[in-house]
Coordinates of C-alpha atoms in Angstrom, one line a residue:
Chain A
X1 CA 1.3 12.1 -7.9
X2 CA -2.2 13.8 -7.0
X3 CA -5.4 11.6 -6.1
X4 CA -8.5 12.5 -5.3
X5 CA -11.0 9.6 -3.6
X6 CA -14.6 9.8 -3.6
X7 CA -14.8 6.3 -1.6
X8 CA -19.4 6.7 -2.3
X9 CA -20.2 5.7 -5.8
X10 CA -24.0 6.7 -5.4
X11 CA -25.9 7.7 -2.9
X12 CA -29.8 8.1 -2.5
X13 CA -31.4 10.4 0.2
X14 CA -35.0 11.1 0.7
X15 CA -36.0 14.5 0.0
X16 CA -35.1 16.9 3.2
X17 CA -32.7 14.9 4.0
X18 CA -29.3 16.2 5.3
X19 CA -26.3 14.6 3.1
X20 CA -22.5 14.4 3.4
X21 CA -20.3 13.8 0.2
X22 CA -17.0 12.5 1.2
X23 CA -13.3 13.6 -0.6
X24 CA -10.2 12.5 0.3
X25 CA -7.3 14.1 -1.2
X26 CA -3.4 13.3 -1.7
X27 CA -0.7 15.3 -2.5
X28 CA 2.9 16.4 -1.7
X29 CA 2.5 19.9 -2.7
X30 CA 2.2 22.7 0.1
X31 CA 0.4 24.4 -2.0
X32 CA -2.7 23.4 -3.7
X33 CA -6.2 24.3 -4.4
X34 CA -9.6 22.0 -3.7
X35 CA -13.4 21.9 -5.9
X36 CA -16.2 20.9 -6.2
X37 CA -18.0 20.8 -8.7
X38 CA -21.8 19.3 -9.9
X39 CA -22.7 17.7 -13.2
X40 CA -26.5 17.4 -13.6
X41 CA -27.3 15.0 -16.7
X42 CA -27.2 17.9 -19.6
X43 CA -23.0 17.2 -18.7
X44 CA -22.3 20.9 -17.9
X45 CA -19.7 21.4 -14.9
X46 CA -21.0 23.7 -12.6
X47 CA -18.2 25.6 -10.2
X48 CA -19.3 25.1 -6.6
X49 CA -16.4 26.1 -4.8
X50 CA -12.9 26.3 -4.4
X51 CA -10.8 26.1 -0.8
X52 CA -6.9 27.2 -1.1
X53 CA -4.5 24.9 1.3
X54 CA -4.1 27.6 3.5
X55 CA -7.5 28.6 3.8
X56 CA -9.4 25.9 6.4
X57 CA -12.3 27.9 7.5
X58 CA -15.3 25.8 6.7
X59 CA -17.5 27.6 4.5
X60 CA -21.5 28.0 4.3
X61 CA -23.7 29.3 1.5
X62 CA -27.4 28.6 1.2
X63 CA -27.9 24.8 2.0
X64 CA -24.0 24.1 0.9
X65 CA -21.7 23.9 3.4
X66 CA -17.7 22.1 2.9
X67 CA -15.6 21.1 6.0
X68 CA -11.7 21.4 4.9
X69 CA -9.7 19.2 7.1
X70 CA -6.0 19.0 6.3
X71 CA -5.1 17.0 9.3
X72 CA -7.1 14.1 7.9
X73 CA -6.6 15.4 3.9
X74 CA -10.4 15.6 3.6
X75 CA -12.7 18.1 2.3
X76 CA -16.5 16.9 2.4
X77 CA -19.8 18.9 1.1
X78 CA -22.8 18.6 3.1
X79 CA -26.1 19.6 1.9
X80 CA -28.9 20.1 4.2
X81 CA -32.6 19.7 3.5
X82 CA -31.6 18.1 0.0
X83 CA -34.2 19.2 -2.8
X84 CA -34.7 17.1 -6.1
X85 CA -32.8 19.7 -8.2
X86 CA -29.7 18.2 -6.2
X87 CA -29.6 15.1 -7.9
X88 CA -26.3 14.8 -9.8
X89 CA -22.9 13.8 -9.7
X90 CA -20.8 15.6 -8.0
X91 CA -16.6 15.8 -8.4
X92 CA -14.0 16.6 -6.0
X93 CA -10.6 17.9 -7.5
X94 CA -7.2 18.9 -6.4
X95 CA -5.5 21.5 -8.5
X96 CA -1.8 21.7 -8.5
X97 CA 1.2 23.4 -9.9
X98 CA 2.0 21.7 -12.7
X99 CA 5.2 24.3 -14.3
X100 CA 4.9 26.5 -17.0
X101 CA 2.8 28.6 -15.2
X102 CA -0.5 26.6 -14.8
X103 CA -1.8 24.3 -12.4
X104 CA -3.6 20.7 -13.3
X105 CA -6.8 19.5 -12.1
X106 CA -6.9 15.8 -10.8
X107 CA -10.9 14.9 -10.0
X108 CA -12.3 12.4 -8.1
X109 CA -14.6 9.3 -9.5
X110 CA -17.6 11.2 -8.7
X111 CA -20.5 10.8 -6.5
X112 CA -24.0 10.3 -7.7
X113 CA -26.9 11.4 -5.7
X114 CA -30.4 10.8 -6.1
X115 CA -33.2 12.7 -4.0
X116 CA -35.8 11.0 -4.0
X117 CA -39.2 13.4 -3.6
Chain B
X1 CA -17.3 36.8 -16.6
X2 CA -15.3 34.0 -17.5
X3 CA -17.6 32.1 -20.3
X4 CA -15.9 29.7 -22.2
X5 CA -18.1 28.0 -25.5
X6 CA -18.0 24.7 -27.6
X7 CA -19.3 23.9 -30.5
X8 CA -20.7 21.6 -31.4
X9 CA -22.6 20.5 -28.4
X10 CA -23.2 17.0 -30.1
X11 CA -21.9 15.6 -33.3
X12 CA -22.7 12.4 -35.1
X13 CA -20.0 11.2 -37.8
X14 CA -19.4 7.9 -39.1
X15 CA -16.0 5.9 -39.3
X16 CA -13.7 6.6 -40.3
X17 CA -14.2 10.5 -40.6
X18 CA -12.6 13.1 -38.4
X19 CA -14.5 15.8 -36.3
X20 CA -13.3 19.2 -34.8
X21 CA -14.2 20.5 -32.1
X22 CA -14.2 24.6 -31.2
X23 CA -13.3 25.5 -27.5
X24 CA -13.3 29.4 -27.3
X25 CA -12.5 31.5 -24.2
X26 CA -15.9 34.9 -25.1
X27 CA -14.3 37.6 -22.4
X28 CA -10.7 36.5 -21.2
X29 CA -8.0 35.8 -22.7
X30 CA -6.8 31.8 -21.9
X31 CA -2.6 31.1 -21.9
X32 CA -3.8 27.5 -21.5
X33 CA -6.2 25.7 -22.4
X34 CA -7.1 21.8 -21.4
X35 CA -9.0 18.8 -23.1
X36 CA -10.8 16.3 -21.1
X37 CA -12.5 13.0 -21.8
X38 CA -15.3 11.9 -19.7
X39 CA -16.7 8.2 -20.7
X40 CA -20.0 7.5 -19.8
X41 CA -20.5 7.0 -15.7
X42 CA -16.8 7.7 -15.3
X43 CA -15.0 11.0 -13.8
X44 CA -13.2 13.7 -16.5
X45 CA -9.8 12.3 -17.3
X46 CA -7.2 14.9 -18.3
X47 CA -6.1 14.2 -22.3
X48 CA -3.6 17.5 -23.1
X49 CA -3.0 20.1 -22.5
X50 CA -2.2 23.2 -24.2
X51 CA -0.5 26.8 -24.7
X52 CA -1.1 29.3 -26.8
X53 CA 1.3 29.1 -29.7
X54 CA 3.0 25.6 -28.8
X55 CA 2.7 22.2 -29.4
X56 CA 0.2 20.6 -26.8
X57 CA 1.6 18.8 -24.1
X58 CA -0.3 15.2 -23.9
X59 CA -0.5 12.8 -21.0
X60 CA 0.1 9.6 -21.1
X61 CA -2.0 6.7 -23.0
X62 CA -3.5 10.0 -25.5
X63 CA -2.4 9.4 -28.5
X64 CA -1.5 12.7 -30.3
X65 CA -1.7 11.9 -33.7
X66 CA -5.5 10.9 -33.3
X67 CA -5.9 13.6 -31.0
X68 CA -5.0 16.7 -32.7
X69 CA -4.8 19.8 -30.8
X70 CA -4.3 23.4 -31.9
X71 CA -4.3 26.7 -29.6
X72 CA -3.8 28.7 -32.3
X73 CA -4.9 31.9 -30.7
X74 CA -5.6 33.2 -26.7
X75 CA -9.4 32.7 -27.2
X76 CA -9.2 29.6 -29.4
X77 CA -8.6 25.6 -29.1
X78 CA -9.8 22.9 -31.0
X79 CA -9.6 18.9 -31.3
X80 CA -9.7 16.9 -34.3
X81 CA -10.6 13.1 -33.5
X82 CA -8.9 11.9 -37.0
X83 CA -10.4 8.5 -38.2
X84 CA -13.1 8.5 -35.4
X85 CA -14.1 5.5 -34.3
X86 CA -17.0 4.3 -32.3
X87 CA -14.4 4.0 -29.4
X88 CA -14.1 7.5 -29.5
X89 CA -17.3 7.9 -28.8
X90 CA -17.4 10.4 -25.3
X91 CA -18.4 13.3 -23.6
X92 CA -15.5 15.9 -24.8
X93 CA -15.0 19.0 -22.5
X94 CA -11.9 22.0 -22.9
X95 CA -11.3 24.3 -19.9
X96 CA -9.3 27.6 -20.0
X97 CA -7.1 29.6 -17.7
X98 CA -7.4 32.8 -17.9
X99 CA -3.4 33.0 -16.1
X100 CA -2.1 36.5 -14.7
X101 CA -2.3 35.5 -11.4
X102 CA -5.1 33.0 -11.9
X103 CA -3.4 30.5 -12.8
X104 CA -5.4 27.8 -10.8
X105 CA -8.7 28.9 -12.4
X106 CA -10.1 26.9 -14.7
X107 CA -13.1 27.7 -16.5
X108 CA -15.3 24.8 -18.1
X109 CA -17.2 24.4 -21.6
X110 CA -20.5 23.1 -21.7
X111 CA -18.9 19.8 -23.5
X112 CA -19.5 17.9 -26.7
X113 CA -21.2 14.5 -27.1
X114 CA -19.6 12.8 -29.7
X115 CA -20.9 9.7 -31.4
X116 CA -19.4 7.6 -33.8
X117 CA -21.7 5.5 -35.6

């Protein structure tokens, strides 16, 4: 069975602030795929990203950046000089293959963060 | 690319009634599709899913005869919540897979908030 744990219910940063969501992942499949993804309050997913389990090159866009560690079956998202428009929840998931030719998403409790300005 | 559409984006019914919801895939074509349920302050949980053509597959605790699912086309799901009641009351969101290769992809709806009064 897949889990995903996002061990920080809610977090609250000041504005500018550097933050660091945490996932922790678990799975017996070689092969697998990781997201994240943000939910602001209208409830619309928005894709962020999406590491393969071969691929651990950390990766950096804008003020995003994800560390992909499999020895330690994490994959955290940093974001640096947090802005207000950050606040939301934001959801790890593991994807794996689940037969018949598609893979199933397993997501993580969430994280909440708040800037505050 | 990759857009996928529900409507409604809220619906109000009263008990007892049922309520379908549309998930459509605009510019792919989706082999599977997937229905999630996401309660207030709580992550998405997976609920069925679905292939074009066949009888949903539904996880466990879902019941399927409240829950009805049809994929009757590559671009088109829905979800009838039959004798809705205020239980069922939750943030309803489909994804679709576009497959060929991408079968890992999943591409979110923008949800439905359903409220039964």
């Amino acid at each position: 069975a897949q889990k995903v744990t996002q061990a920080q219910t809610e977090i609250s940063v000041v504005e500018k602030e550097d933050v660091t969501l945490d996932c922790v992942y678990e799975t017996r499949d070689t092969t697998y795929y990781l997201f994240w993804y943000k939910q602001p309050p209208s409830g619309e997913l928005v894709f962020l990203i999406r590491r393969n389990s071969f691929d651990e090159q950390n990766e950096i866009s804008g003020r995003y950046s994800w560390n992909f560690q499999k020895s330690t079956s994490s994959f955290n998202f940093t974001i640096t000089a947090s802005q207000v428009v950050d606040s939301a929840v934001y959801f790890c998931a593991l994807s794996v293959y689940s037969g018949a030719g598609s893979y199933q998403l397993t997501f993580g409790k969430g994280t909440k963060l708040s800037v505050i300005p | 690319g990759a857009v996928v559409s529900q409507h409604p984006s809220r619906v109000i019914c009263k008990s007892g009634t049922s309520v379908k919801i549309e998930c459509r895939s605009l510019d792919f074509q989706a082999t599977t599709m997937f229905w999630y349920r996401q309660f207030p302050k709580q992550s998405l949980m997976l609920m069925a899913t679905s292939n074009e053509g066949s009888k949903a597959t539904y996880e466990q605790g879902v019941e399927k005869d409240k829950f009805l699912i049809n994929h009757a086309s590559l671009t088109l799901s829905t979800l009838t919540v039959t004798s809705a009641h205020p239980e069922d009351s939750s943030f309803y969101i489909c994804s679709a897979n576009p497959g060929h290769g991408f079968s890992y992809e999943q591409y979110f709806g923008p949800g439905t908030r359903l409220t039964v009064t």
